[in-house]
PDB file of C-alpha atoms in Angstrom:
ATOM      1  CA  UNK S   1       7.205  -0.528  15.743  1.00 54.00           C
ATOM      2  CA  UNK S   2       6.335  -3.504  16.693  1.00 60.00           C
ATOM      3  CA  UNK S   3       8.225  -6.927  15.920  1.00 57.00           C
ATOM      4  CA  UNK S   4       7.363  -8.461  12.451  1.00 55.00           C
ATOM      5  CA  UNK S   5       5.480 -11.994  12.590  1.00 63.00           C
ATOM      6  CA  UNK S   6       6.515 -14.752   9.981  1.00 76.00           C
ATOM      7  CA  UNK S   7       4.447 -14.395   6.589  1.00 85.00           C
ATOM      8  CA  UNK S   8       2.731 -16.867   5.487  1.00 89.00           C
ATOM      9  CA  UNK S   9       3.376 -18.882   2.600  1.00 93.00           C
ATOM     10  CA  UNK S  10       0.842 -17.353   0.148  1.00 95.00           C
ATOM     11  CA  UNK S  11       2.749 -14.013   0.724  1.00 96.00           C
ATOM     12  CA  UNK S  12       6.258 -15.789   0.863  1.00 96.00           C
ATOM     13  CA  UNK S  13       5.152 -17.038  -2.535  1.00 96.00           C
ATOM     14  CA  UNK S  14       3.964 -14.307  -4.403  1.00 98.00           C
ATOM     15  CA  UNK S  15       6.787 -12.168  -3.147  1.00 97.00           C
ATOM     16  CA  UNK S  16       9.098 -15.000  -4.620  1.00 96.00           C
ATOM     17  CA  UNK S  17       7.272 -14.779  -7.911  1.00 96.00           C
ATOM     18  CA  UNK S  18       7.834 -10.594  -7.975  1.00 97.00           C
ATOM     19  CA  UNK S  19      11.255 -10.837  -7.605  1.00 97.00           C
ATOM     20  CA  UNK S  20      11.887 -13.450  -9.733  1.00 96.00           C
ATOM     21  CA  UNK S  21      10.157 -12.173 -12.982  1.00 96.00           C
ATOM     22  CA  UNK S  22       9.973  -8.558 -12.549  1.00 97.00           C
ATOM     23  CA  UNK S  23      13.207  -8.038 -11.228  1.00 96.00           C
ATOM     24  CA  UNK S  24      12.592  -3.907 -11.577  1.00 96.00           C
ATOM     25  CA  UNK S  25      10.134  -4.046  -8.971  1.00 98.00           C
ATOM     26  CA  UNK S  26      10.968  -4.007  -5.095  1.00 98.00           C
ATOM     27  CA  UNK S  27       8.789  -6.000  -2.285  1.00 98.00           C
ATOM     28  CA  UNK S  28       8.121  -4.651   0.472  1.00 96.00           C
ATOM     29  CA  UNK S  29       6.461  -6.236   3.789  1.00 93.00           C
ATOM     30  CA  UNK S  30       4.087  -3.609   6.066  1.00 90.00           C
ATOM     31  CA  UNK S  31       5.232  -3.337   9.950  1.00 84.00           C
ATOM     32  CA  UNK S  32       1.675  -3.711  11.106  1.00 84.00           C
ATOM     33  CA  UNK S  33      -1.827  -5.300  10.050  1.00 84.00           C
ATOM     34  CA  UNK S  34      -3.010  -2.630   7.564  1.00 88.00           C
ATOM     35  CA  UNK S  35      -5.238  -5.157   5.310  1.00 89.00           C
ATOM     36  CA  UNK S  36      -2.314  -5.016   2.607  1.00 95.00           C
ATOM     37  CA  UNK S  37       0.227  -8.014   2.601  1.00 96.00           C
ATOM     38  CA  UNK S  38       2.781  -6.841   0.042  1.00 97.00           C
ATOM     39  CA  UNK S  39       3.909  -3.357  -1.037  1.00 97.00           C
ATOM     40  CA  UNK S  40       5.457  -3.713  -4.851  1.00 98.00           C
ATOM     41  CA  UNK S  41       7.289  -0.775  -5.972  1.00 98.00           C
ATOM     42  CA  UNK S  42       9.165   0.377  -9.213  1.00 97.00           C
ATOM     43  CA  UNK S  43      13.006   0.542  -9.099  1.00 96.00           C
ATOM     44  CA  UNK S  44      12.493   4.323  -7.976  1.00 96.00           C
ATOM     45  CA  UNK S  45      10.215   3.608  -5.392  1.00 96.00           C
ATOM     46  CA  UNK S  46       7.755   6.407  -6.874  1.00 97.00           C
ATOM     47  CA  UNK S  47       4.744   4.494  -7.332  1.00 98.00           C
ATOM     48  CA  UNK S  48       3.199   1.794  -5.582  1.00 98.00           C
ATOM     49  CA  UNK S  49       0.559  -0.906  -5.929  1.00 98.00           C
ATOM     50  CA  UNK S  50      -0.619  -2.860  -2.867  1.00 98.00           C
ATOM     51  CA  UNK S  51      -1.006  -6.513  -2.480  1.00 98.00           C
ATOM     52  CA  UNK S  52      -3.923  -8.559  -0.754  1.00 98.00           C
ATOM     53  CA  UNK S  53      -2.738 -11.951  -0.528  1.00 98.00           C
ATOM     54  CA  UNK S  54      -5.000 -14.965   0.112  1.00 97.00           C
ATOM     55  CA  UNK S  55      -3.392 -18.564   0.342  1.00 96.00           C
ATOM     56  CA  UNK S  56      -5.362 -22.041  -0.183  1.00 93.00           C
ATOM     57  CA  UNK S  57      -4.173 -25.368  -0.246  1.00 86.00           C
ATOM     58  CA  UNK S  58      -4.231 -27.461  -3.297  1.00 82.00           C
ATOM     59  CA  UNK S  59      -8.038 -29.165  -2.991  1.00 78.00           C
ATOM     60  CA  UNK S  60      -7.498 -31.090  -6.081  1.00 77.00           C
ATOM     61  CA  UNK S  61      -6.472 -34.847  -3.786  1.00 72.00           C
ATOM     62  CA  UNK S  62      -8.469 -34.046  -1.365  1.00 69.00           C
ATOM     63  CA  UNK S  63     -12.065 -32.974  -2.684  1.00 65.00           C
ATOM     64  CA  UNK S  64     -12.357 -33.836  -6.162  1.00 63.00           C
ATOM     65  CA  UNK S  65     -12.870 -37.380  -7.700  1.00 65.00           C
ATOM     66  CA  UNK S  66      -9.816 -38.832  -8.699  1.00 66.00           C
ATOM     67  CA  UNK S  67     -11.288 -39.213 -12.777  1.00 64.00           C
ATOM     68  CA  UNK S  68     -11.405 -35.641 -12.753  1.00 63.00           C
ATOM     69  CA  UNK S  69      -7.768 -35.580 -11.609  1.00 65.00           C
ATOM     70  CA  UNK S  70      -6.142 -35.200 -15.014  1.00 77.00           C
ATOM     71  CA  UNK S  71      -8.223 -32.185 -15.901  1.00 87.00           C
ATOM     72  CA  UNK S  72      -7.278 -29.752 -13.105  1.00 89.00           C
ATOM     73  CA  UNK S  73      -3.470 -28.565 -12.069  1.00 91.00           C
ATOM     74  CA  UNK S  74      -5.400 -26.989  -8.755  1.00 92.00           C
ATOM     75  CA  UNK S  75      -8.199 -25.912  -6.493  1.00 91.00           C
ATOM     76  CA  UNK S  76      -8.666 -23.234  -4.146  1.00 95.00           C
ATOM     77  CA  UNK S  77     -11.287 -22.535  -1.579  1.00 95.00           C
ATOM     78  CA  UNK S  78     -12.027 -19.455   0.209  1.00 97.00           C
ATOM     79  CA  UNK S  79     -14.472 -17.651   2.259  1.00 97.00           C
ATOM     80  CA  UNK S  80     -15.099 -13.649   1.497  1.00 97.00           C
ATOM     81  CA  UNK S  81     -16.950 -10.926   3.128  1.00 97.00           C
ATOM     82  CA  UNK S  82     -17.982  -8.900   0.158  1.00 96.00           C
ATOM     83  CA  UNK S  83     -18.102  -5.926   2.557  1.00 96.00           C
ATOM     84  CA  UNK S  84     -14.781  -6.048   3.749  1.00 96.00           C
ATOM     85  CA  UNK S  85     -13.767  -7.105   0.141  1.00 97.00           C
ATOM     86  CA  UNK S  86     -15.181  -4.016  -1.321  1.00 95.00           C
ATOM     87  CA  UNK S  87     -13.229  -2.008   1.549  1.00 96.00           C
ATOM     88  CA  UNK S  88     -10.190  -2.922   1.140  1.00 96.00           C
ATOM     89  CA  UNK S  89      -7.563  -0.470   1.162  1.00 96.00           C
ATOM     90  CA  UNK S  90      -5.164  -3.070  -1.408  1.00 98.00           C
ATOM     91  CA  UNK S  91      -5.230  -2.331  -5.225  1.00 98.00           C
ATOM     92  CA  UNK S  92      -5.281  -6.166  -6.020  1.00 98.00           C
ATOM     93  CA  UNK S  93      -6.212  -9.543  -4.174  1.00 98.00           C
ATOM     94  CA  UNK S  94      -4.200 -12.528  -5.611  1.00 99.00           C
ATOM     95  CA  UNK S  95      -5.642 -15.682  -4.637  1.00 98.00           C
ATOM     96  CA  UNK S  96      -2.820 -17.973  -4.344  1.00 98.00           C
ATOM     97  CA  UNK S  97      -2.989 -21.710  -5.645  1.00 96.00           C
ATOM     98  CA  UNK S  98      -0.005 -24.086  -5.036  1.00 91.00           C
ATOM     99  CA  UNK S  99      -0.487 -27.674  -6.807  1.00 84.00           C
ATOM    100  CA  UNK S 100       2.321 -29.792  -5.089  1.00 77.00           C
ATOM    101  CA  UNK S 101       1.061 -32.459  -7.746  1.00 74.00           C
ATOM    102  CA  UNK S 102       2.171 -30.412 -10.548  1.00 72.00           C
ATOM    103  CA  UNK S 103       4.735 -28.501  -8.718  1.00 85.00           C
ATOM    104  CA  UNK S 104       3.038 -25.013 -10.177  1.00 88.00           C
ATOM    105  CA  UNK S 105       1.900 -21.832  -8.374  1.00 93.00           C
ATOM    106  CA  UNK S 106      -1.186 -20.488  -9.685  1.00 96.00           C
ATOM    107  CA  UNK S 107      -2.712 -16.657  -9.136  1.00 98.00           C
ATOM    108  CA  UNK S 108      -6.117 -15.200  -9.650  1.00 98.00           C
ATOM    109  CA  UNK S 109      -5.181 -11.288  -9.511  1.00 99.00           C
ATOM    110  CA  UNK S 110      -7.959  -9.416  -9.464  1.00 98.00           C
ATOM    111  CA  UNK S 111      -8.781  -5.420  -8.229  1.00 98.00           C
ATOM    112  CA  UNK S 112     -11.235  -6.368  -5.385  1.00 98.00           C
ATOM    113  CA  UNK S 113     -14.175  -4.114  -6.566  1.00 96.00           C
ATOM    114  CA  UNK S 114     -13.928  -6.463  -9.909  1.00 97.00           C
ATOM    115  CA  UNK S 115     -14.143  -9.529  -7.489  1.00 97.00           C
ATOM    116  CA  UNK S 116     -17.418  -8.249  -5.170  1.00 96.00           C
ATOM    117  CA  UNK S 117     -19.378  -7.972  -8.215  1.00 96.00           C
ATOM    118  CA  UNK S 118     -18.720 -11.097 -10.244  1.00 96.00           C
ATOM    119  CA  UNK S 119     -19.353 -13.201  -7.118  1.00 95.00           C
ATOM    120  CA  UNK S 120     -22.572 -10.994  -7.157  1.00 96.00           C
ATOM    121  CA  UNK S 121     -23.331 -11.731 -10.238  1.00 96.00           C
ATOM    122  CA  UNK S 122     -22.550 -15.506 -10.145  1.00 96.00           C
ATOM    123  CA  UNK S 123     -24.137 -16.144  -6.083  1.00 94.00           C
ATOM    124  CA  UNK S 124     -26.144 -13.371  -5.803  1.00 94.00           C
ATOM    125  CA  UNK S 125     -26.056 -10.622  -2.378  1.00 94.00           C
ATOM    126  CA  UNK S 126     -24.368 -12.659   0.520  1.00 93.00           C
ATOM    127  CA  UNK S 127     -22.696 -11.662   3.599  1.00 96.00           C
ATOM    128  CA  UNK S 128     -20.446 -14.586   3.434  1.00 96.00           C
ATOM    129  CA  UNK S 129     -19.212 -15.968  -0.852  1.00 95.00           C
ATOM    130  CA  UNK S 130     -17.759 -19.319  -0.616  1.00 95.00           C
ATOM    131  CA  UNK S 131     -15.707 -19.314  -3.953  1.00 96.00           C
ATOM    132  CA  UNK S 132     -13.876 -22.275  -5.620  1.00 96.00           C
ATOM    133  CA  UNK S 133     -11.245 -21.407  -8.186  1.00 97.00           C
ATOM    134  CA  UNK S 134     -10.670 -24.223 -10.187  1.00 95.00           C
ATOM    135  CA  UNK S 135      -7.513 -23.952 -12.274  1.00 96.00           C
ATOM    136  CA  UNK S 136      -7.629 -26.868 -15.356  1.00 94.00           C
ATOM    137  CA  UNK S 137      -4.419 -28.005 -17.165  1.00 93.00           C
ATOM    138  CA  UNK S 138      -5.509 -25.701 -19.691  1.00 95.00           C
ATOM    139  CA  UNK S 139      -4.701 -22.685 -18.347  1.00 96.00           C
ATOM    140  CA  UNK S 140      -8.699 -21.738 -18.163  1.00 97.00           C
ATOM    141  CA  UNK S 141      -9.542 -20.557 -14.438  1.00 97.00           C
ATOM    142  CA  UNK S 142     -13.442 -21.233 -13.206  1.00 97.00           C
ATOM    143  CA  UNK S 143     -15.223 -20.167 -10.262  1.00 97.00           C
ATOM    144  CA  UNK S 144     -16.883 -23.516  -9.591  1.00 95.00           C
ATOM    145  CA  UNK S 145     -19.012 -22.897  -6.028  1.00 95.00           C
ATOM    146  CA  UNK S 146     -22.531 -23.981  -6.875  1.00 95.00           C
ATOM    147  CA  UNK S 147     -21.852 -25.727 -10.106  1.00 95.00           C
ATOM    148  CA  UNK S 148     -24.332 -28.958 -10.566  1.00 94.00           C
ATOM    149  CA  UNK S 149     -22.857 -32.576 -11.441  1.00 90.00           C
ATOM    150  CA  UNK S 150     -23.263 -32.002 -15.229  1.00 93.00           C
ATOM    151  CA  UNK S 151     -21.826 -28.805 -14.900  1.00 95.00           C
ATOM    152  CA  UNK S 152     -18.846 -30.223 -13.142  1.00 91.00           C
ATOM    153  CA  UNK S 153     -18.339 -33.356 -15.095  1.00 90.00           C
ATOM    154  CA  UNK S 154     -18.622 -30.579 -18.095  1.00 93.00           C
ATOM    155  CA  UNK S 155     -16.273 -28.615 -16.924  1.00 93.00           C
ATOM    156  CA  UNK S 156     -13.529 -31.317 -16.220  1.00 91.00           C
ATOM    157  CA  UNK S 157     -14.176 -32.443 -20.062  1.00 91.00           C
ATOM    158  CA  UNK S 158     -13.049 -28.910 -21.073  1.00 92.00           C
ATOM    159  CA  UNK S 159     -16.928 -28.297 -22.537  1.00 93.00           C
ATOM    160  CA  UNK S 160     -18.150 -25.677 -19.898  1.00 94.00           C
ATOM    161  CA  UNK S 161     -19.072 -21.909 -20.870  1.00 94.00           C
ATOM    162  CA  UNK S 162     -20.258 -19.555 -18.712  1.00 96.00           C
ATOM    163  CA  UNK S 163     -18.712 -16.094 -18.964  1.00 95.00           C
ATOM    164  CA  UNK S 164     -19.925 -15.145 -15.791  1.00 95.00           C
ATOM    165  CA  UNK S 165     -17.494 -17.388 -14.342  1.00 97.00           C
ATOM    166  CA  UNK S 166     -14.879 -17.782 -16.896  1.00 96.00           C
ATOM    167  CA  UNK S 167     -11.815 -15.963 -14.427  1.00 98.00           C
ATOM    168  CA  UNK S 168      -9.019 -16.995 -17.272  1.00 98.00           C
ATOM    169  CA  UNK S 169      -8.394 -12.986 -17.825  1.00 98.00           C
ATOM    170  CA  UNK S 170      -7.270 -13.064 -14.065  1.00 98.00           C
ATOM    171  CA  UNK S 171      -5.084 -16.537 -14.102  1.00 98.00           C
ATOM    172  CA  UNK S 172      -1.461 -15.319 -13.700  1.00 97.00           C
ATOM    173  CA  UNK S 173      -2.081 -11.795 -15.261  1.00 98.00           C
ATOM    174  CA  UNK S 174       0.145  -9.295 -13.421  1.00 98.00           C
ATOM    175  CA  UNK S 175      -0.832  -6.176 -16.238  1.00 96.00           C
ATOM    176  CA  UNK S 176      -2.508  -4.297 -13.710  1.00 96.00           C
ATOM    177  CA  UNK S 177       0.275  -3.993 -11.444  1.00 97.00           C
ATOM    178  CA  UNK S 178       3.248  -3.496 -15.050  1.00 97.00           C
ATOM    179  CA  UNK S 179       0.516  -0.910 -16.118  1.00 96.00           C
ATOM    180  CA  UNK S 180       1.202   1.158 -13.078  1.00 96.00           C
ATOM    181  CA  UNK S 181       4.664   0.173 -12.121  1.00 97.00           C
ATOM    182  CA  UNK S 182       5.650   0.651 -15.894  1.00 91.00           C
ATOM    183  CA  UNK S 183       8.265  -2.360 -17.321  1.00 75.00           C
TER     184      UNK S 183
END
């Protein structure tokens, strides 16, 4: 076994958030580069679900005009290989979302077969998905890559629908993971 390397803080982060409100479960970190990130068991250790964990800074001061500020606690930005997505030996990805504005920590947890085929449907067959998760004050989650001015300026006045891109069922909804790790 090889020495462990720091985690980084998306992982540090959701561990945190395990711990703190399903204090039941154990978290466990893998000893080498398996494509999971976290290991969460139940209090007997008899069944398992395994963590992808993807970390983005908060976009929201940086890449969005400041009118739309108000409207959105954070914004994430990632790149995805569908194939390796769709691989991927971890039962859920949580995109992780810090807002250091709002001092919140948002997650998109979603089972990654779920995730290949709404950015399918939204961008079409890629090799590479650029995906924005835009997290508004809210509580709705959007995947905003692509979206046109009106769409955006739409969006940030809480008017938008699209189901395709509505991710609000995945904001901050651990039930996959209570559903198999029981309460």
């Amino acid at each position: 076994m090889k020495p462990l390397s720091t985690i980084h803080a998306g992982e540090y982060l959701v561990g945190s958030y395990i711990e703190k409100h399903f204090k039941k479960y154990n978290v466990w970190l893998p000893s080498k580069d398996t494509g999971i990130d976290l290991l969460v068991t139940n209090s007997k250790n008899n069944k398992t679900v395994s963590l992808q964990v993807k970390y983005s800074k908060d976009y929201t001061t940086t890449h969005m005009k400041s009118e739309h500020h108000n409207s959105f606690r954070t914004w994430g930005w990632w790149t995805l290989n569908p194939k390796k997505v769709k691989a991927s030996k971890a039962d859920l990805w949580v995109f992780v979302m810090q807002s250091f504005a709002h001092k919140t920590i948002d997650c998109v947890v979603i089972p990654p077969k779920t995730l290949v085929a709404l950015l399918k449907k939204i961008h079409g067959p890629k090799k590479l998905h650029q995906t924005y998760m835009w997290v508004r004050n809210d509580n709705t989650c959007w995947e905003a890559r692509g979206l046109s001015k009106t769409e955006k300026l739409s969006l940030a006045d809480g008017d938008y629908e699209n189901e395709d891109r509505h991710l609000t069922g995945f904001l901050n909804n651990w039930g996959v993971m209570k559903k198999t790790l029981g309460k």
